[in-house]
PDB file of C-alpha atoms in Angstrom:
ATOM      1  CA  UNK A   1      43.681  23.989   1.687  1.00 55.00           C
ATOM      2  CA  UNK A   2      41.239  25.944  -0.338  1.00 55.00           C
ATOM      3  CA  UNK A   3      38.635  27.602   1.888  1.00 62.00           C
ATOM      4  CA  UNK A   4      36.487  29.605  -0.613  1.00 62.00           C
ATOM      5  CA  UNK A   5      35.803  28.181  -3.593  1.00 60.00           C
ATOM      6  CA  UNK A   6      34.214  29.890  -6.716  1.00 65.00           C
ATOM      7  CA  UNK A   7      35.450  27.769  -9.623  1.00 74.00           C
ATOM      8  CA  UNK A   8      34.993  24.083  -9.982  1.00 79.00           C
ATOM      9  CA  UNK A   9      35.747  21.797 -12.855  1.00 85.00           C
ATOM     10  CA  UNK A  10      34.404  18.171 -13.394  1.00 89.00           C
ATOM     11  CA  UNK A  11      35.837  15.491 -14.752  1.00 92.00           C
ATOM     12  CA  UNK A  12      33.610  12.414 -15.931  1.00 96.00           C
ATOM     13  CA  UNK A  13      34.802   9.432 -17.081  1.00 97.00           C
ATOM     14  CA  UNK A  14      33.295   6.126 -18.372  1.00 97.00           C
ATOM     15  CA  UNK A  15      34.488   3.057 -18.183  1.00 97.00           C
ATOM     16  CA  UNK A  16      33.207   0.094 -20.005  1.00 97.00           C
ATOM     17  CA  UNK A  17      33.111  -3.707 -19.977  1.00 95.00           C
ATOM     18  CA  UNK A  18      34.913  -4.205 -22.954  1.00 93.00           C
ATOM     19  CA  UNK A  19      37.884  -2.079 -21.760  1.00 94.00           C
ATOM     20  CA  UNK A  20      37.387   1.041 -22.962  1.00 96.00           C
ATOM     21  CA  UNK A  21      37.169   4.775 -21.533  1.00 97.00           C
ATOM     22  CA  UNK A  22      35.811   7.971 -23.250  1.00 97.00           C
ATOM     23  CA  UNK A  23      35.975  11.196 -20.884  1.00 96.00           C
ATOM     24  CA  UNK A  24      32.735  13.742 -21.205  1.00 95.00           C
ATOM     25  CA  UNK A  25      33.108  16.705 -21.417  1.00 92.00           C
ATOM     26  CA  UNK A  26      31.033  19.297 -18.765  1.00 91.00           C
ATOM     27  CA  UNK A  27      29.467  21.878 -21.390  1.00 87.00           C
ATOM     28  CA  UNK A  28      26.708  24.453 -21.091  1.00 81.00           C
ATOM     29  CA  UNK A  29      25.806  23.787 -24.810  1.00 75.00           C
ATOM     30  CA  UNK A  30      27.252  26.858 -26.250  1.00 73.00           C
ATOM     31  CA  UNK A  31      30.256  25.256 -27.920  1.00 77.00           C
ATOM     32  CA  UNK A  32      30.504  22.691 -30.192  1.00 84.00           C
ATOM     33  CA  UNK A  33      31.297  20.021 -28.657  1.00 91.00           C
ATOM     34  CA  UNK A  34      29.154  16.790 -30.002  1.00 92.00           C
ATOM     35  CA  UNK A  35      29.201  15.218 -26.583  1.00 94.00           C
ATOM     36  CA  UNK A  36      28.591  16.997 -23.498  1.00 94.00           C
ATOM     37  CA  UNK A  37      27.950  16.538 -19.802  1.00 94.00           C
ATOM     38  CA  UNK A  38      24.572  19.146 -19.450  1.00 92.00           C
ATOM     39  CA  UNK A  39      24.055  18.694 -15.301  1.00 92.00           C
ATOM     40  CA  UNK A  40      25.420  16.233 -12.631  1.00 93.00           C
ATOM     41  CA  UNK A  41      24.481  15.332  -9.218  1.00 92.00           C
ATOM     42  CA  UNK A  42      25.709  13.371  -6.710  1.00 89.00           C
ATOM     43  CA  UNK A  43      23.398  12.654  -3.370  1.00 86.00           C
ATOM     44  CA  UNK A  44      24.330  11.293  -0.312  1.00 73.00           C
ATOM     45  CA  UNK A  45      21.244   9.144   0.796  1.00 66.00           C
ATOM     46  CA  UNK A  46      21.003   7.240   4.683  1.00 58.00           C
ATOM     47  CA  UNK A  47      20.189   4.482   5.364  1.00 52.00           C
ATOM     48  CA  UNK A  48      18.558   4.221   9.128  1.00 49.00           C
ATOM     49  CA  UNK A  49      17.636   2.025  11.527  1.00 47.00           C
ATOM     50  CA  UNK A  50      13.991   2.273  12.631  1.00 46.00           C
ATOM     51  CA  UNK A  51      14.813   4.273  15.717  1.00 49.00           C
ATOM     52  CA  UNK A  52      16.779   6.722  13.354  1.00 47.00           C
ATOM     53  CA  UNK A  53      19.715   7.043  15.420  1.00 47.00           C
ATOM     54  CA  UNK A  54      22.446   8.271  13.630  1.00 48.00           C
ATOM     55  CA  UNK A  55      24.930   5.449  15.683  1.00 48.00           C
ATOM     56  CA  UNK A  56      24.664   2.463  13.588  1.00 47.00           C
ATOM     57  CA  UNK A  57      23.859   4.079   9.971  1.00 51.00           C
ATOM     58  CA  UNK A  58      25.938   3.629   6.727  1.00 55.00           C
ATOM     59  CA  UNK A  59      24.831   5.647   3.920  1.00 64.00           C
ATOM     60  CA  UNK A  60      25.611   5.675   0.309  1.00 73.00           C
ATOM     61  CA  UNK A  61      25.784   7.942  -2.837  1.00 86.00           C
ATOM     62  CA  UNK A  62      23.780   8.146  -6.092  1.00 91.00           C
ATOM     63  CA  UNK A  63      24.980   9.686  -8.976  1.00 94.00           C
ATOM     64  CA  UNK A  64      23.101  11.395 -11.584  1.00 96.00           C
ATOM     65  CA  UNK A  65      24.197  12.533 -15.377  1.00 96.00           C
ATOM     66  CA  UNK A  66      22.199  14.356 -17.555  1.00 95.00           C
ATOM     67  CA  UNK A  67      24.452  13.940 -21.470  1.00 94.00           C
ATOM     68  CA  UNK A  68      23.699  15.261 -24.687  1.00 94.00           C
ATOM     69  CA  UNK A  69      24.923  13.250 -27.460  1.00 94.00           C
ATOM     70  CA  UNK A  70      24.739  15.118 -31.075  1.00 92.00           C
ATOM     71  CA  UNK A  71      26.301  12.490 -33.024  1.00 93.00           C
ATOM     72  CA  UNK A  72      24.733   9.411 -31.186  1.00 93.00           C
ATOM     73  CA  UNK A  73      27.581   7.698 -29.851  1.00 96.00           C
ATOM     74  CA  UNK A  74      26.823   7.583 -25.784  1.00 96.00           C
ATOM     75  CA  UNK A  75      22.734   6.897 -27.068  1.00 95.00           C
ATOM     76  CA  UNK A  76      22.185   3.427 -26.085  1.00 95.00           C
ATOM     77  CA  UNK A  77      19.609   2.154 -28.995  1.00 92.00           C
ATOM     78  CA  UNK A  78      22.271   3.357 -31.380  1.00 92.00           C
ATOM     79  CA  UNK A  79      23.666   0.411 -33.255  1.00 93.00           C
ATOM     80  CA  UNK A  80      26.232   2.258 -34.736  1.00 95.00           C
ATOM     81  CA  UNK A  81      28.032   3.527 -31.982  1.00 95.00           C
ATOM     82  CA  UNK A  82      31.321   2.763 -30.563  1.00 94.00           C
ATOM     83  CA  UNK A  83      29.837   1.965 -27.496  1.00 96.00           C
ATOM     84  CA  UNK A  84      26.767  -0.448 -28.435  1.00 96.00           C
ATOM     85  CA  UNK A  85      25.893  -2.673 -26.123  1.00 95.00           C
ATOM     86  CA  UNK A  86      27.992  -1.713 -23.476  1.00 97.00           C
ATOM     87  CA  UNK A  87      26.057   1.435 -22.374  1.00 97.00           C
ATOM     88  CA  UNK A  88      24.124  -0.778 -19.419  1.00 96.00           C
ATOM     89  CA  UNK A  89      25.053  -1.910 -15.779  1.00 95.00           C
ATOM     90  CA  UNK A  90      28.139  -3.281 -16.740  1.00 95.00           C
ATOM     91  CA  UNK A  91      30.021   0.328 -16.843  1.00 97.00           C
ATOM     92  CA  UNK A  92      30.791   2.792 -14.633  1.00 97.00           C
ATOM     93  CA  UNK A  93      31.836   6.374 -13.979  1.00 97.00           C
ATOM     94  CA  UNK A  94      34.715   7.756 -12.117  1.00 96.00           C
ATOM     95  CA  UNK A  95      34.248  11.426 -11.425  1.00 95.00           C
ATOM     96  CA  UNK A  96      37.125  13.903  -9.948  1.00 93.00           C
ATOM     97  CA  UNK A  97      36.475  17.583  -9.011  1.00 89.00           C
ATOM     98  CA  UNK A  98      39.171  20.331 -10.035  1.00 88.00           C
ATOM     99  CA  UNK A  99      38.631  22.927  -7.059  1.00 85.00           C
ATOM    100  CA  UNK A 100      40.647  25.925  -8.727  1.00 78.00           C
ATOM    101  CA  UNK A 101      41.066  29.267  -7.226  1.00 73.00           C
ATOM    102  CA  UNK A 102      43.897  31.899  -7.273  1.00 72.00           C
ATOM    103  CA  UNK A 103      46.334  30.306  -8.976  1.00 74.00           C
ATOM    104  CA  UNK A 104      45.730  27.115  -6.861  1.00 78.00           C
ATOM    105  CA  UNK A 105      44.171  23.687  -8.069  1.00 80.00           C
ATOM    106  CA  UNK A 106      42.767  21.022  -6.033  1.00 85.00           C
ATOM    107  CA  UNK A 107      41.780  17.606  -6.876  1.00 88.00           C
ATOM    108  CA  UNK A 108      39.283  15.925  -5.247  1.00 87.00           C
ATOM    109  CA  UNK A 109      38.035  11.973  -6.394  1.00 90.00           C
ATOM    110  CA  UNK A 110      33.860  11.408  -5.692  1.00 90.00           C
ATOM    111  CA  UNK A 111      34.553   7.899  -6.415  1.00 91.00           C
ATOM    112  CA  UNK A 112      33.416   5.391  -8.626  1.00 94.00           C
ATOM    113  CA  UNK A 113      29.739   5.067  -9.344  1.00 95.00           C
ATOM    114  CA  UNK A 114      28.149   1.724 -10.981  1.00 96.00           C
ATOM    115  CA  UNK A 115      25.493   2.349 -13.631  1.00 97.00           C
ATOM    116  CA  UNK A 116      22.346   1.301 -12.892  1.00 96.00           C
ATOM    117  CA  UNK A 117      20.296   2.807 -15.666  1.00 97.00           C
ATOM    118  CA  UNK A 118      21.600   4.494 -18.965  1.00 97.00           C
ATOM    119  CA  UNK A 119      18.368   5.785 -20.820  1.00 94.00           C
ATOM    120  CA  UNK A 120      18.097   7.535 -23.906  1.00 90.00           C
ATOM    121  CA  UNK A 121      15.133  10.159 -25.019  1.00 78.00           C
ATOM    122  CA  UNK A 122      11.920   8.764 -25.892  1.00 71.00           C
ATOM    123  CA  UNK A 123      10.779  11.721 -28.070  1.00 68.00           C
ATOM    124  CA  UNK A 124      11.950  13.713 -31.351  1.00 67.00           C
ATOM    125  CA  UNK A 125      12.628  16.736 -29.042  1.00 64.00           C
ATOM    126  CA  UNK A 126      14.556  14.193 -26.899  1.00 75.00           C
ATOM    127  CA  UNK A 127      16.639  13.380 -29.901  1.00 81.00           C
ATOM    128  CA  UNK A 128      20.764  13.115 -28.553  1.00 86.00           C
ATOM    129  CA  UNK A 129      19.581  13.323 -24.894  1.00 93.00           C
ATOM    130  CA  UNK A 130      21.040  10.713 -22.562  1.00 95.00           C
ATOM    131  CA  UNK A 131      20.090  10.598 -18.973  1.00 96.00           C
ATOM    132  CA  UNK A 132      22.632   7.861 -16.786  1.00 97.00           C
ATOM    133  CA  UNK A 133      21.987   7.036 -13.068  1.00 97.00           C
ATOM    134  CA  UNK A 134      24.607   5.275 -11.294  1.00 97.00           C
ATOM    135  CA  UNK A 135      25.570   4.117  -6.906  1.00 94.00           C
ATOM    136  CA  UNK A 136      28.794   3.625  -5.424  1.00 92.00           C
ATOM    137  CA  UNK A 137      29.896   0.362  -4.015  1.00 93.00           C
ATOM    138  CA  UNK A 138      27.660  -0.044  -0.873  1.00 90.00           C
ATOM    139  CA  UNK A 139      24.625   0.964  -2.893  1.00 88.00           C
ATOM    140  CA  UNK A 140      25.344  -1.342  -5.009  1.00 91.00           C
ATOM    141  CA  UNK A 141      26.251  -4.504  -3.106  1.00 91.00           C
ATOM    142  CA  UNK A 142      24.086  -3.308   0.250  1.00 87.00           C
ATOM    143  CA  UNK A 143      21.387  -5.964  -0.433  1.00 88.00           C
ATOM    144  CA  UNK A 144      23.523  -9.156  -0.777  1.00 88.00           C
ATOM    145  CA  UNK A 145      22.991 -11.783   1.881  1.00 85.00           C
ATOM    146  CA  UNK A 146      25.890 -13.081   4.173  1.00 78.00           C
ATOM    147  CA  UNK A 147      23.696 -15.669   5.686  1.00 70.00           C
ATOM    148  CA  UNK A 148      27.013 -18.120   5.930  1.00 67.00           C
ATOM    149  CA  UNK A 149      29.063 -16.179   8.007  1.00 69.00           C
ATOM    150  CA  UNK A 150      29.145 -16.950  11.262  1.00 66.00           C
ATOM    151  CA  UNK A 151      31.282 -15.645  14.517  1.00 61.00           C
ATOM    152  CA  UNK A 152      33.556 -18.104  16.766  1.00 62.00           C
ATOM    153  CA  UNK A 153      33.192 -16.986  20.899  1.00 60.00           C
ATOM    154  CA  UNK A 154      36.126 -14.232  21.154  1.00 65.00           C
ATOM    155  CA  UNK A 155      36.164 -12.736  18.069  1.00 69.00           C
ATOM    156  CA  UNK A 156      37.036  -9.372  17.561  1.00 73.00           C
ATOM    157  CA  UNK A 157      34.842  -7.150  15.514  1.00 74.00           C
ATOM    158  CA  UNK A 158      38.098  -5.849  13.431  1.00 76.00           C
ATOM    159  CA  UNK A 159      38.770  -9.772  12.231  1.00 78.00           C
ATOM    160  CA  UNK A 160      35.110 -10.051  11.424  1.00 80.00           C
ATOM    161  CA  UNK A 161      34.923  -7.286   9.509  1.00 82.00           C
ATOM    162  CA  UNK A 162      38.152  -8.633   7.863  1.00 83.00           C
ATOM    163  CA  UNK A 163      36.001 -11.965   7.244  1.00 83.00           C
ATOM    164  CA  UNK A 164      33.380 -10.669   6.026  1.00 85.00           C
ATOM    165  CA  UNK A 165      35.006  -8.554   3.370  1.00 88.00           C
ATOM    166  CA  UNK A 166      36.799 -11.359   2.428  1.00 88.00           C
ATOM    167  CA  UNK A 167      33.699 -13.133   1.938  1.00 87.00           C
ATOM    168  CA  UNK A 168      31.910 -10.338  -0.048  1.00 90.00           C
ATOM    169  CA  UNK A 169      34.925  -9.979  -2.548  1.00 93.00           C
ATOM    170  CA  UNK A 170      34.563 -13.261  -3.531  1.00 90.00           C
ATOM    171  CA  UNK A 171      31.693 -13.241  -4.999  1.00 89.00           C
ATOM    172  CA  UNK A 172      32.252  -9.883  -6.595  1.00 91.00           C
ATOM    173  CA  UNK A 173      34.040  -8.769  -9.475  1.00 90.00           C
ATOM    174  CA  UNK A 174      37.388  -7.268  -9.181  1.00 90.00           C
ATOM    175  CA  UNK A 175      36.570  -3.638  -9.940  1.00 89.00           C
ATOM    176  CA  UNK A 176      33.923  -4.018  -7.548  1.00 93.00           C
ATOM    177  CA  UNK A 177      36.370  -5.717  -4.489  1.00 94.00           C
ATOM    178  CA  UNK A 178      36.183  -3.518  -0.979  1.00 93.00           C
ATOM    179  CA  UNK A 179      39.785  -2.877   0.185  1.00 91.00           C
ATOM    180  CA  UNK A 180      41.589  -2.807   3.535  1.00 87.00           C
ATOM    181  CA  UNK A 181      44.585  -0.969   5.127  1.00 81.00           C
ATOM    182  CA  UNK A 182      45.752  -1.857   8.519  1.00 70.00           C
ATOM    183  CA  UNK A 183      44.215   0.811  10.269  1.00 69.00           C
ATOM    184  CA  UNK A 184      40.369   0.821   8.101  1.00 68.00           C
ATOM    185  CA  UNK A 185      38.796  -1.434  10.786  1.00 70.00           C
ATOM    186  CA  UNK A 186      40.951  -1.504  13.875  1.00 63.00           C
ATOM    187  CA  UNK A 187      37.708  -0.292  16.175  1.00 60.00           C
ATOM    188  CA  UNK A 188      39.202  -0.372  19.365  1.00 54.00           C
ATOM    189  CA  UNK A 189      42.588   0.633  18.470  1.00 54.00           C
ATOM    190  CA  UNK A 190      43.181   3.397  20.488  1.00 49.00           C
ATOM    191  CA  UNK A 191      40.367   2.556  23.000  1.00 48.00           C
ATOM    192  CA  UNK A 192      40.420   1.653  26.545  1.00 48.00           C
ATOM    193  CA  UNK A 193      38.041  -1.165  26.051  1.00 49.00           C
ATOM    194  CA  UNK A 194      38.429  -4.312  24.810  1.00 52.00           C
ATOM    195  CA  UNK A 195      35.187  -5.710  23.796  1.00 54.00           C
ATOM    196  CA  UNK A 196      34.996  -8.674  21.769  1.00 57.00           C
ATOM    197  CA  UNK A 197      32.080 -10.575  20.026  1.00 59.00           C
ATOM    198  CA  UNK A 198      30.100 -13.557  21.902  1.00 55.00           C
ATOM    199  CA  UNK A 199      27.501 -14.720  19.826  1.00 54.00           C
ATOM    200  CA  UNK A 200      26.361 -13.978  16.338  1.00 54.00           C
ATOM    201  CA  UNK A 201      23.202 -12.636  16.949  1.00 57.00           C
ATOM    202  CA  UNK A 202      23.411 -10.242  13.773  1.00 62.00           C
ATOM    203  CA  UNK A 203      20.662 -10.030  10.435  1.00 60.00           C
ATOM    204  CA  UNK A 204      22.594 -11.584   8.173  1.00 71.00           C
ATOM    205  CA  UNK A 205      20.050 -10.774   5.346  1.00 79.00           C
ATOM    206  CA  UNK A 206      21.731  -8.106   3.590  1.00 84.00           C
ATOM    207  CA  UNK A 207      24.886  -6.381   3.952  1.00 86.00           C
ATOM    208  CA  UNK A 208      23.081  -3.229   4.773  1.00 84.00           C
ATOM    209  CA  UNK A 209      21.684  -4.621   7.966  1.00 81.00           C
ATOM    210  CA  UNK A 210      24.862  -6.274   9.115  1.00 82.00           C
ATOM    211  CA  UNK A 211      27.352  -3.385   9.124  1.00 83.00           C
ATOM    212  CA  UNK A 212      24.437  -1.318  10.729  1.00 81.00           C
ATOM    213  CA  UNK A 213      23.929  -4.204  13.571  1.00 79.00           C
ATOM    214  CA  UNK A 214      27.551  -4.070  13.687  1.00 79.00           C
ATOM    215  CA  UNK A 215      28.029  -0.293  13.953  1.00 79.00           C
ATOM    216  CA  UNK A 216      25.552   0.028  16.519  1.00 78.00           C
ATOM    217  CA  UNK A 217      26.679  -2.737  18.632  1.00 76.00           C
ATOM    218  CA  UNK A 218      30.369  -1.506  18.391  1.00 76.00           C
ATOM    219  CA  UNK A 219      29.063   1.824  18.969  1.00 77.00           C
ATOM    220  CA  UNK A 220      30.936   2.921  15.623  1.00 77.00           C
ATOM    221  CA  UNK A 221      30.509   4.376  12.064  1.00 79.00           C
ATOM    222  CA  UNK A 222      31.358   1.999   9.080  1.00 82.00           C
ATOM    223  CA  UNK A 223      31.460   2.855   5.396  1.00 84.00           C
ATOM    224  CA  UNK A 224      32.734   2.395   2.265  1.00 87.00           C
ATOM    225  CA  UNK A 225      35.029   5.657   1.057  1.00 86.00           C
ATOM    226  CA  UNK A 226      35.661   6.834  -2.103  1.00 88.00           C
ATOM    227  CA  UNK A 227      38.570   4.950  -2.748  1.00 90.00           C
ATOM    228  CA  UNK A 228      36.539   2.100  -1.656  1.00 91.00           C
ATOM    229  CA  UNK A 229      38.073   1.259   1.549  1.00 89.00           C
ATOM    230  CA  UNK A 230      36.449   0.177   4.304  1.00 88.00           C
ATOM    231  CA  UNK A 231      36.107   2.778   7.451  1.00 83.00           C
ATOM    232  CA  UNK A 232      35.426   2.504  10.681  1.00 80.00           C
ATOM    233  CA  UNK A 233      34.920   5.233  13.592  1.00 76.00           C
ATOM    234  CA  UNK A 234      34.531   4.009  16.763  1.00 73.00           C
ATOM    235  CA  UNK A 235      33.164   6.226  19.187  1.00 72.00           C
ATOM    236  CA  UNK A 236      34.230   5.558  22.453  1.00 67.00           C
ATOM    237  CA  UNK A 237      38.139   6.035  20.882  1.00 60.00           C
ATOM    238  CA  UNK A 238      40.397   7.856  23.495  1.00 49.00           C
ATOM    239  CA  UNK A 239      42.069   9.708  20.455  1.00 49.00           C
TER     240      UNK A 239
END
């Protein structure tokens, strides 16, 4: 493990609707290159309950690209391009960090990001420039409503989670589908207690306020990784 770090490379790639990839480049502008990333950030946002306690929040990431584009091909107005007409919501951006120091290279995966916005410059001096913003999964789906999902007396939280992501992949596409391992939502795994769910008394208007009703009542953590599992971290686990 790599506990300084003063070199780190990017790695951006796009993925479109239509199938296709094309990998940007990270660039200061002093080569030629005729498509470069110039700046990218990646914030981690929270999303709170209104007492802000930190048990029962899920957060989620927004990704930001700054391109320039010399020859026109990642500038969406451009007819001529490659990429016409697929430079919208439909794409989306995998980026991996290259952590490299003495000799040694790390990989790390930020995820995938879904496009929200893919502008280009509005101006002659804007001419090439290309500015992209982009959320990972949660982000992206936090908002849809799960108002049909209801909870039978003795339920576990781990099999509702299970339902519910069930539920949500259904009505997603299949790039966009959460995933489970046998140990991403196994709250009370390790745990002395043994609760189990009564009622459905939860806000089923978004997703967003679910898993937070859900974290908070289970006393846990729940996200969406990079990988786009589902987590859990229950905190009352003996382990």
């Amino acid at each position: 493990m790599i506990e300084v770090v003063h070199n780190v490379k990017a790695e951006i790639k796009i993925k479109f609707s239509n199938g296709s990839e094309y990998n940007v480049p990270v660039s200061n502008g002093k080569d030629s290159l005729d498509n470069y990333c110039r700046q990218l950030n990646i914030d981690e946002q929270l999303y709170q309950r209104s007492s802000s306690n930190i048990i029962g929040s899920v957060c989620g990431n927004t990704l930001s690209i700054e391109l320039t584009s010399k020859n026109k091909l990642l500038v969406p107005n451009y007819n001529s391009s490659t990429y016409f007409g697929y430079m919208d919501d439909t794409a989306t951006i995998d980026v991996t960090l290259y952590v490299v120091e003495q000799g040694k290279q790390e990989k790390v995966f930020m995820g995938t990001y879904f496009v929200t916005s893919w502008e280009g410059g509005t101006s002659s001096s804007q001419d090439g420039e290309v500015s992209i913003t982009a959320v990972d999964l949660f982000s992206k789906i936090k908002n849809m409503a799960l108002k049909d999902v209801h909870v039978q007396r003795n339920l576990s939280f781990s099999t509702y989670l299970t339902t519910l992501v069930g539920v949500i992949n259904n009505r997603l596409t299949n790039n966009m589908h959460i995933k489970l391992d046998d140990n991403s939502v196994e709250i009370y795994r390790n745990s002395s207690y043994d609760w189990q769910m009564e009622i459905n008394n939860f806000d089923l208007d978004s997703i967003e306020k679910l898993f937070n009703n859900i974290a908070n009542d289970s006393i846990s953590y729940i996200w969406i990784d990079r990988d786009m599992y589902l987590r859990t971290d229950h905190l009352l686990d003996d382990t």
